[in-house]
Amino acid sequence: MKRRIFGNMRRAGVVTAAAAVALLGSAGIASAATGEAYASGPGVFGSANWQWTKSGWTNGNAAVRDTSCDGNSVYIRFQVKTTSGSVYSTTPRRNGGGCGSTSSWGGLTYDAGYYVSGVRVVTCVDDYGDDTCYYSSWKDNPLT
């Protein structure tokens, strides 16, 4: 009887250990691919992060800070590159709060309806004439 109890306990321990290894091994597979980017220049700093999908992203966050006291507002937007090479810009998100202010947005999503190969963040100072903009490097979509 004693032998059977210890045998069952040993078998239960092996099964538990195997389940733990399987669970830990699958955690890496189930984790979501994320991206982040920063773009800045005189007068503006912007950052963003997101969770990739094949056709864009979900759970995106973006923030833009006015780092100059020049009276010009600042904004942030994304540029999206499709697998066919086309580039599209999202709607700018503006910060008109002035010197030292930061505006942020959460829960951002984008769905191009087809495969997205990369994204970059663009921050701009809304100055006279053409706006002055700064670009992050392209961030490749690991899902496409």
mmCIF file of C-alpha atoms in Angstrom:
data_model
loop_
_atom_site.group_PDB
_atom_site.id
_atom_site.type_symbol
_atom_site.label_atom_id
_atom_site.label_comp_id
_atom_site.label_asym_id
_atom_site.label_seq_id
_atom_site.Cartn_x
_atom_site.Cartn_y
_atom_site.Cartn_z
ATOM 1 C CA MET A 1 0.000 0.000 0.000
ATOM 2 C CA LYS A 2 2.789 2.396 0.972
ATOM 3 C CA ARG A 3 4.577 1.647 -2.266
ATOM 4 C CA ARG A 4 1.443 2.427 -4.346
ATOM 5 C CA ILE A 5 0.900 5.808 -2.604
ATOM 6 C CA PHE A 6 4.519 6.894 -3.200
ATOM 7 C CA GLY A 7 4.292 5.662 -6.812
ATOM 8 C CA ASN A 8 1.136 7.699 -7.385
ATOM 9 C CA MET A 9 2.694 10.767 -5.743
ATOM 10 C CA ARG A 10 5.810 10.428 -7.871
ATOM 11 C CA ARG A 11 3.664 10.098 -11.021
ATOM 12 C CA ALA A 12 1.610 13.155 -9.984
ATOM 13 C CA GLY A 13 4.847 15.129 -9.468
ATOM 14 C CA VAL A 14 6.091 14.166 -12.944
ATOM 15 C CA VAL A 15 2.760 15.165 -14.514
ATOM 16 C CA THR A 16 2.780 18.485 -12.640
ATOM 17 C CA ALA A 17 6.360 19.224 -13.713
ATOM 18 C CA ALA A 18 5.549 18.367 -17.342
ATOM 19 C CA ALA A 19 2.501 20.650 -17.260
ATOM 20 C CA ALA A 20 4.588 23.494 -15.833
ATOM 21 C CA VAL A 21 7.222 23.102 -18.557
ATOM 22 C CA ALA A 22 4.518 23.044 -21.245
ATOM 23 C CA LEU A 23 2.892 26.155 -19.817
ATOM 24 C CA LEU A 24 6.163 28.081 -19.599
ATOM 25 C CA GLY A 25 7.187 26.931 -23.062
ATOM 26 C CA SER A 26 3.953 28.150 -24.613
ATOM 27 C CA ALA A 27 4.097 31.539 -22.859
ATOM 28 C CA GLY A 28 6.631 32.830 -25.385
ATOM 29 C CA ILE A 29 4.506 31.680 -28.297
ATOM 30 C CA ALA A 30 1.371 33.310 -26.955
ATOM 31 C CA SER A 31 2.967 36.664 -26.180
ATOM 32 C CA ALA A 32 1.952 39.524 -28.451
ATOM 33 C CA ALA A 33 4.355 41.308 -30.761
ATOM 34 C CA THR A 34 4.736 44.938 -29.752
ATOM 35 C CA GLY A 35 6.352 47.975 -31.299
ATOM 36 C CA GLU A 36 7.489 51.385 -30.141
ATOM 37 C CA ALA A 37 9.020 54.469 -31.708
ATOM 38 C CA TYR A 38 10.215 57.963 -30.819
ATOM 39 C CA ALA A 39 10.652 61.069 -32.925
ATOM 40 C CA SER A 40 11.919 64.441 -31.751
ATOM 41 C CA GLY A 41 13.589 67.647 -32.797
ATOM 42 C CA PRO A 42 13.816 71.250 -31.630
ATOM 43 C CA GLY A 43 10.456 72.083 -30.069
ATOM 44 C CA VAL A 44 8.824 68.641 -30.042
ATOM 45 C CA PHE A 45 9.167 65.145 -28.582
ATOM 46 C CA GLY A 46 6.807 62.285 -29.397
ATOM 47 C CA SER A 47 6.571 58.625 -28.502
ATOM 48 C CA ALA A 48 4.235 55.760 -29.271
ATOM 49 C CA ASN A 49 3.808 52.047 -28.615
ATOM 50 C CA TRP A 50 1.374 49.470 -29.928
ATOM 51 C CA GLN A 51 0.541 45.802 -30.335
ATOM 52 C CA TRP A 52 0.989 44.569 -33.910
ATOM 53 C CA THR A 53 -1.651 42.904 -36.039
ATOM 54 C CA LYS A 54 -1.063 41.775 -39.622
ATOM 55 C CA SER A 55 -3.030 44.737 -40.944
ATOM 56 C CA GLY A 56 -2.012 47.417 -38.413
ATOM 57 C CA TRP A 57 -2.147 47.614 -34.635
ATOM 58 C CA THR A 58 -4.286 47.646 -31.491
ATOM 59 C CA ASN A 59 -3.759 48.935 -27.942
ATOM 60 C CA GLY A 60 -1.776 51.895 -29.243
ATOM 61 C CA ASN A 61 -0.602 54.792 -27.115
ATOM 62 C CA ALA A 62 0.860 58.073 -28.340
ATOM 63 C CA ALA A 63 2.092 61.234 -26.635
ATOM 64 C CA VAL A 64 3.541 64.502 -27.885
ATOM 65 C CA ARG A 65 5.284 67.186 -25.820
ATOM 66 C CA ASP A 66 5.829 70.836 -26.721
ATOM 67 C CA THR A 67 9.434 71.431 -25.665
ATOM 68 C CA SER A 68 9.689 75.027 -26.845
ATOM 69 C CA CYS A 69 8.065 78.251 -25.730
ATOM 70 C CA ASP A 70 7.639 79.597 -29.249
ATOM 71 C CA GLY A 71 3.830 79.748 -29.435
ATOM 72 C CA ASN A 72 3.629 76.974 -32.051
ATOM 73 C CA SER A 73 1.504 73.900 -31.388
ATOM 74 C CA VAL A 74 2.874 70.394 -31.991
ATOM 75 C CA TYR A 75 1.391 67.140 -33.200
ATOM 76 C CA ILE A 76 2.095 63.450 -33.699
ATOM 77 C CA ARG A 77 0.939 61.038 -36.386
ATOM 78 C CA PHE A 78 1.869 57.633 -37.756
ATOM 79 C CA GLN A 79 2.994 56.730 -41.235
ATOM 80 C CA VAL A 80 2.012 53.243 -42.300
ATOM 81 C CA LYS A 81 3.759 51.254 -45.049
ATOM 82 C CA THR A 82 1.911 48.376 -46.701
ATOM 83 C CA THR A 83 3.560 45.270 -48.118
ATOM 84 C CA SER A 84 2.933 46.715 -51.602
ATOM 85 C CA GLY A 85 5.071 49.755 -50.685
ATOM 86 C CA SER A 86 2.304 52.353 -50.357
ATOM 87 C CA VAL A 87 2.639 54.808 -47.455
ATOM 88 C CA TYR A 88 -0.337 56.337 -45.660
ATOM 89 C CA SER A 89 -0.516 58.896 -42.838
ATOM 90 C CA THR A 90 -2.939 58.771 -39.933
ATOM 91 C CA THR A 91 -4.825 61.781 -38.641
ATOM 92 C CA PRO A 92 -2.568 64.118 -36.628
ATOM 93 C CA ARG A 93 -3.148 64.260 -32.877
ATOM 94 C CA ARG A 94 -2.523 67.808 -31.709
ATOM 95 C CA ASN A 95 -1.159 69.411 -28.560
ATOM 96 C CA GLY A 96 -2.004 73.107 -28.392
ATOM 97 C CA GLY A 97 -1.265 73.420 -24.661
ATOM 98 C CA GLY A 98 1.915 75.422 -25.150
ATOM 99 C CA CYS A 99 5.294 75.479 -23.513
ATOM 100 C CA GLY A 100 6.115 72.239 -21.653
ATOM 101 C CA SER A 101 2.677 70.637 -22.110
ATOM 102 C CA THR A 102 2.111 67.017 -23.067
ATOM 103 C CA SER A 103 -0.956 65.478 -24.688
ATOM 104 C CA SER A 104 -1.485 61.729 -24.836
ATOM 105 C CA TRP A 105 -3.937 59.255 -26.301
ATOM 106 C CA GLY A 106 -4.609 55.599 -25.540
ATOM 107 C CA GLY A 107 -6.581 52.767 -27.074
ATOM 108 C CA LEU A 108 -5.480 53.652 -30.601
ATOM 109 C CA THR A 109 -6.149 51.148 -33.370
ATOM 110 C CA TYR A 110 -5.411 51.039 -37.073
ATOM 111 C CA ASP A 111 -6.533 48.510 -39.660
ATOM 112 C CA ALA A 112 -5.398 49.002 -43.250
ATOM 113 C CA GLY A 113 -7.542 46.095 -44.460
ATOM 114 C CA TYR A 114 -4.410 44.436 -45.878
ATOM 115 C CA TYR A 115 -0.892 43.619 -44.716
ATOM 116 C CA VAL A 116 1.144 46.375 -43.058
ATOM 117 C CA SER A 117 4.910 45.949 -43.304
ATOM 118 C CA GLY A 118 5.993 48.848 -41.106
ATOM 119 C CA VAL A 119 5.156 51.941 -39.105
ATOM 120 C CA ARG A 120 7.017 55.083 -38.134
ATOM 121 C CA VAL A 121 6.157 57.980 -35.850
ATOM 122 C CA VAL A 122 6.166 61.544 -37.125
ATOM 123 C CA THR A 123 6.244 64.571 -34.812
ATOM 124 C CA CYS A 124 5.800 68.079 -36.140
ATOM 125 C CA VAL A 125 5.907 71.704 -35.081
ATOM 126 C CA ASP A 126 2.982 73.594 -36.607
ATOM 127 C CA ASP A 127 5.020 76.602 -37.664
ATOM 128 C CA TYR A 128 4.514 79.060 -40.481
ATOM 129 C CA GLY A 129 4.448 77.639 -43.991
ATOM 130 C CA ASP A 130 5.405 73.977 -44.225
ATOM 131 C CA ASP A 131 5.435 72.320 -40.808
ATOM 132 C CA THR A 132 8.794 71.176 -39.450
ATOM 133 C CA CYS A 133 8.635 67.399 -38.942
ATOM 134 C CA TYR A 134 10.885 64.706 -37.477
ATOM 135 C CA TYR A 135 10.682 60.993 -38.233
ATOM 136 C CA SER A 136 11.476 57.833 -36.314
ATOM 137 C CA SER A 137 13.032 54.937 -38.176
ATOM 138 C CA TRP A 138 10.638 52.450 -39.755
ATOM 139 C CA LYS A 139 9.577 49.703 -37.355
ATOM 140 C CA ASP A 140 9.016 46.415 -39.179
ATOM 141 C CA ASN A 141 5.886 44.406 -38.509
ATOM 142 C CA PRO A 142 7.053 40.955 -37.347
ATOM 143 C CA LEU A 143 3.693 39.429 -38.317
ATOM 144 C CA THR A 144 4.030 40.122 -42.074
#
